[in-house]
Tab-separated table of C-alpha atoms in Angstrom:
chain	number	residue	atom	x	y	z
A	1	GLU	CA	-6.531	19.069	-4.434
A	2	ALA	CA	-8.062	15.661	-5.987
A	3	GLY	CA	-6.892	12.849	-4.568
A	4	VAL	CA	-5.964	9.812	-6.843
A	5	THR	CA	-9.447	8.528	-8.641
A	6	GLN	CA	-10.052	5.148	-9.651
A	7	SER	CA	-13.216	3.850	-11.992
A	8	PRO	CA	-14.941	1.511	-11.439
A	9	THR	CA	-16.161	1.246	-8.272
A	10	HIS	CA	-16.725	-2.457	-8.526
A	11	LEU	CA	-16.272	-4.765	-11.250
A	12	ILE	CA	-17.670	-8.275	-12.185
A	13	LYS	CA	-16.123	-10.529	-14.346
A	14	THR	CA	-16.230	-14.508	-15.972
A	15	ARG	CA	-13.508	-16.418	-15.687
A	16	GLY	CA	-11.443	-16.111	-18.736
A	17	GLN	CA	-12.506	-12.775	-19.530
A	18	GLN	CA	-10.365	-9.324	-19.609
A	19	ALA	CA	-10.903	-6.470	-17.136
A	20	THR	CA	-9.601	-2.872	-18.007
A	21	LEU	CA	-8.908	-0.695	-14.730
A	22	ARG	CA	-8.262	2.925	-15.161
A	23	CYS	CA	-6.582	4.981	-12.335
A	24	SER	CA	-5.952	9.581	-12.678
A	25	PRO	CA	-3.115	10.310	-9.747
A	26	ILE	CA	-2.660	13.198	-8.174
A	27	SER	CA	-2.658	16.675	-10.409
A	28	GLY	CA	1.128	17.051	-10.607
A	29	HIS	CA	2.138	13.315	-10.039
A	30	THR	CA	3.759	11.293	-12.495
A	31	SER	CA	4.969	8.161	-11.093
A	32	VAL	CA	1.552	5.620	-10.632
A	33	TYR	CA	1.756	2.172	-8.821
A	34	TRP	CA	-0.703	-0.656	-8.554
A	35	TYR	CA	-1.380	-3.249	-5.542
A	36	GLN	CA	-3.495	-5.622	-5.646
A	37	GLN	CA	-4.793	-6.617	-2.112
A	38	ALA	CA	-6.577	-9.929	-2.014
A	39	LEU	CA	-7.791	-11.231	1.128
A	40	GLY	CA	-5.142	-12.532	4.014
A	41	LEU	CA	-2.384	-11.538	1.120
A	42	GLY	CA	-2.234	-8.051	2.338
A	43	LEU	CA	-1.087	-5.703	-0.520
A	44	GLN	CA	1.222	-6.753	-2.895
A	45	PHE	CA	3.018	-4.892	-5.164
A	46	LEU	CA	1.800	-5.224	-9.471
A	47	LEU	CA	3.065	-2.447	-11.464
A	48	TRP	CA	4.882	0.514	-11.434
A	49	TYR	CA	4.871	3.390	-13.839
A	50	ASP	CA	6.845	6.708	-13.902
A	51	GLU	CA	6.824	8.958	-17.412
A	52	GLY	CA	4.977	6.619	-19.604
A	53	GLU	CA	7.919	3.818	-19.029
A	54	GLU	CA	7.451	0.742	-16.742
A	55	ARG	CA	9.595	0.868	-14.044
A	56	ASN	CA	9.004	-2.436	-11.909
A	57	ARG	CA	7.070	-5.029	-12.097
A	58	GLY	CA	6.125	-7.386	-9.091
A	59	ASN	CA	5.805	-11.089	-8.740
A	60	PHE	CA	2.780	-11.637	-11.228
A	61	PRO	CA	1.847	-13.776	-14.519
A	62	PRO	CA	1.897	-11.922	-17.827
A	63	ARG	CA	-1.381	-11.826	-18.348
A	64	PHE	CA	-1.590	-8.386	-15.819
A	65	SER	CA	-0.380	-5.658	-17.660
A	66	GLY	CA	-1.104	-1.846	-18.301
A	67	ARG	CA	0.606	1.285	-19.523
A	68	GLN	CA	0.350	5.147	-18.371
A	69	PHE	CA	-0.791	7.474	-20.620
A	70	PRO	CA	1.000	11.060	-21.780
A	71	ASN	CA	-1.488	12.868	-18.833
A	72	TYR	CA	-0.219	10.169	-16.089
A	73	SER	CA	-3.356	8.376	-15.856
A	74	SER	CA	-3.010	5.080	-15.749
A	75	GLU	CA	-4.404	1.632	-17.030
A	76	LEU	CA	-4.397	-1.950	-15.759
A	77	ASN	CA	-5.530	-4.971	-17.716
A	78	VAL	CA	-6.231	-8.587	-16.508
A	79	ASN	CA	-6.475	-11.324	-19.352
A	80	ALA	CA	-7.804	-14.424	-18.407
A	81	LEU	CA	-9.074	-13.760	-15.603
A	82	GLU	CA	-8.847	-16.447	-12.531
A	83	LEU	CA	-11.240	-16.904	-9.418
A	84	GLU	CA	-8.027	-15.628	-7.199
A	85	ASP	CA	-7.983	-12.908	-9.432
A	86	SER	CA	-10.798	-11.866	-7.470
A	87	ALA	CA	-9.241	-8.844	-4.943
A	88	LEU	CA	-9.587	-4.374	-4.214
A	89	TYR	CA	-6.669	-3.108	-7.027
A	90	LEU	CA	-5.343	0.107	-5.635
A	91	CYS	CA	-3.535	2.957	-7.721
A	92	ALA	CA	-1.541	5.171	-6.020
A	93	SER	CA	0.590	8.234	-7.145
A	94	SER	CA	3.583	9.966	-6.079
A	95	LEU	CA	5.828	12.601	-7.191
A	96	ASP	CA	9.165	10.800	-6.316
A	97	ALA	CA	9.231	6.990	-5.429
A	98	GLY	CA	8.521	7.798	-1.773
A	99	GLU	CA	5.068	9.748	-0.375
A	100	GLN	CA	2.230	7.300	-2.164
A	101	PHE	CA	-1.078	8.446	-1.867
A	102	PHE	CA	-3.704	5.550	-3.018
A	103	GLY	CA	-7.098	5.572	-4.581
A	104	PRO	CA	-10.002	4.201	-3.212
A	105	GLY	CA	-9.687	0.713	-5.181
A	106	THR	CA	-11.560	-1.198	-7.632
A	107	ARG	CA	-13.347	-4.469	-6.321
A	108	LEU	CA	-12.553	-7.195	-9.253
A	109	THR	CA	-15.046	-9.984	-8.637
A	110	VAL	CA	-14.464	-12.698	-11.065
A	111	LEU	CA	-17.583	-15.442	-10.711
B	1	GLN	CA	10.916	-12.180	-2.167
B	2	GLN	CA	11.546	-9.277	0.184
B	3	GLN	CA	10.057	-9.133	3.273
B	4	VAL	CA	8.375	-6.808	6.424
B	5	LYS	CA	7.241	-8.955	8.683
B	6	GLN	CA	4.521	-7.044	11.440
B	7	SER	CA	2.896	-8.088	14.590
B	8	PRO	CA	0.124	-8.630	15.880
B	9	GLN	CA	-1.837	-9.669	13.832
B	10	SER	CA	-4.671	-7.894	15.728
B	11	LEU	CA	-4.764	-5.623	18.634
B	12	ILE	CA	-7.119	-4.722	21.372
B	13	VAL	CA	-6.678	-1.611	23.208
B	14	GLN	CA	-8.498	0.433	25.715
B	15	LYS	CA	-9.434	4.573	25.181
B	16	GLY	CA	-6.472	6.413	26.257
B	17	GLY	CA	-4.161	3.053	26.351
B	18	ILE	CA	-0.993	2.901	24.109
B	19	SER	CA	-1.462	1.110	20.984
B	20	ILE	CA	1.793	-0.831	19.741
B	21	ILE	CA	2.409	-2.411	16.362
B	22	ASN	CA	6.116	-3.659	15.308
B	23	CYS	CA	7.609	-4.077	12.163
B	24	ALA	CA	10.788	-6.069	11.104
B	25	TYR	CA	13.024	-6.336	7.685
B	26	GLU	CA	15.364	-8.182	5.994
B	27	ASN	CA	16.883	-5.559	3.083
B	28	THR	CA	19.426	-3.183	4.262
B	29	ALA	CA	18.904	-1.481	1.509
B	30	PHE	CA	15.211	0.067	2.345
B	31	ASP	CA	15.431	3.605	3.032
B	32	TYR	CA	11.787	5.003	3.838
B	33	PHE	CA	9.292	3.295	6.235
B	34	PRO	CA	5.851	4.593	6.075
B	35	TRP	CA	2.453	3.310	7.826
B	36	TYR	CA	-0.731	3.616	6.294
B	37	GLN	CA	-3.777	3.696	8.036
B	38	GLN	CA	-6.894	1.539	6.011
B	39	PHE	CA	-10.752	1.692	7.200
B	40	PRO	CA	-13.003	-0.670	5.686
B	41	GLY	CA	-13.921	-0.279	2.148
B	42	LYS	CA	-11.424	2.509	1.195
B	43	GLY	CA	-7.864	3.074	0.446
B	44	PRO	CA	-4.909	3.230	2.293
B	45	ALA	CA	-3.655	6.634	3.918
B	46	LEU	CA	-0.386	7.517	4.591
B	47	LEU	CA	-0.094	8.233	8.204
B	48	ILE	CA	3.327	8.605	9.334
B	49	ALA	CA	6.864	7.697	7.346
B	50	ILE	CA	10.054	7.736	8.374
B	51	ARG	CA	13.818	7.548	6.691
B	52	PRO	CA	17.004	5.856	8.867
B	53	ASP	CA	18.781	8.733	9.457
B	54	VAL	CA	16.372	9.447	12.630
B	55	SER	CA	15.622	7.373	15.336
B	56	GLU	CA	12.257	8.837	16.075
B	57	LYS	CA	9.207	10.597	14.524
B	58	LYS	CA	6.372	12.416	15.984
B	59	GLU	CA	3.261	13.948	14.805
B	60	GLY	CA	0.297	14.099	17.226
B	61	ARG	CA	-0.401	10.963	19.083
B	62	PHE	CA	1.241	9.158	16.067
B	63	THR	CA	4.955	7.977	16.919
B	64	ILE	CA	7.495	5.955	14.819
B	65	SER	CA	10.604	4.567	17.080
B	66	PHE	CA	13.013	3.530	14.407
B	67	ASN	CA	16.043	0.860	15.230
B	68	LYS	CA	18.667	0.415	12.370
B	69	SER	CA	20.628	-1.600	13.387
B	70	ALA	CA	17.692	-4.424	14.838
B	71	LYS	CA	16.302	-3.959	11.293
B	72	GLN	CA	13.605	-3.089	12.950
B	73	PHE	CA	10.715	-0.231	13.589
B	74	SER	CA	7.443	0.424	15.190
B	75	LEU	CA	4.348	2.764	15.855
B	76	HIS	CA	3.137	3.772	18.879
B	77	ILE	CA	-0.792	5.581	19.248
B	78	MET	CA	-1.048	7.530	22.437
B	79	ASP	CA	-4.299	8.033	23.841
B	80	SER	CA	-5.909	5.545	22.008
B	81	GLN	CA	-9.491	6.257	20.611
B	82	PRO	CA	-12.452	4.516	19.061
B	83	GLY	CA	-11.949	6.119	15.726
B	84	ASP	CA	-7.980	4.567	15.493
B	85	SER	CA	-9.932	1.665	14.550
B	86	ALA	CA	-8.623	0.432	11.643
B	87	THR	CA	-6.307	-1.740	9.739
B	88	TYR	CA	-2.619	-0.590	9.740
B	89	PHE	CA	0.176	-1.554	7.306
B	90	CYS	CA	4.066	-0.725	7.700
B	91	ALA	CA	5.457	-0.810	4.351
B	92	ALA	CA	9.207	-0.239	3.143
B	93	SER	CA	10.486	1.070	0.149
B	94	ALA	CA	14.135	1.239	-1.196
B	95	GLY	CA	13.624	4.255	-3.499
B	96	GLY	CA	14.997	4.834	-6.642
B	97	SER	CA	14.579	1.843	-8.988
B	98	GLN	CA	12.771	0.106	-6.454
B	99	GLY	CA	10.349	2.802	-5.533
B	100	ASN	CA	7.487	-0.057	-5.176
B	101	LEU	CA	6.569	-0.045	-1.344
B	102	ILE	CA	6.733	-3.964	0.366
B	103	PHE	CA	3.832	-4.140	3.210
B	104	GLY	CA	3.389	-6.428	6.046
B	105	LYS	CA	0.327	-8.189	6.483
B	106	GLY	CA	-1.277	-5.345	8.324
B	107	THR	CA	-2.647	-4.891	12.332
B	108	LYS	CA	-6.206	-4.945	12.745
B	109	LEU	CA	-6.683	-2.261	16.249
B	110	SER	CA	-9.629	-2.526	18.096
B	111	VAL	CA	-9.964	0.216	20.213
B	112	LYS	CA	-13.080	-0.338	22.876
B	113	PRO	CA	-14.866	2.322	24.529
């Protein structure tokens, strides 16, 4: 069974630009979670989508947004990029609100 | 901010020894406590998880001990191996409408041959 996949693997942007990150959950999983892993800050919860709806949101500004598509894949958009947005962005999926399985992440670098 | 506090930040253990990582939480609504293992350049991988209705769960060399009254839980890695060298994260979730995980800061484990 294929795991969670994310694309692209690496993304380089400049300040002020927009970034779009994509995630495909494990087949049959309906929930998708986004986390930011920045150096020294650990993993911080960004967004949770389930059945196409946003279920919860972490303590991040509105320029972090996303959506979940009918096939349960998800997209994370970061507008007006700032240098401190440089991080590994991890997507996880689950069948219920418990066990979450992570993808390999997208490394975003903002120059 | 609901927190999960993890210690130590780093740990060096000899091959064959026991590695112990501790976590403490504040929110009594948390009802799910997983541990994740992360190797450099990879996403975290679920290692073992426990719910508060049991005090201990063992899977192979990995054991979670859970103390509900103290609001603490720990990971024990028995017979630690160099291949166990990784960063370990504890986490907690309240489930339901709060299904997102709150992570500890991580423990970098090095197992010396």
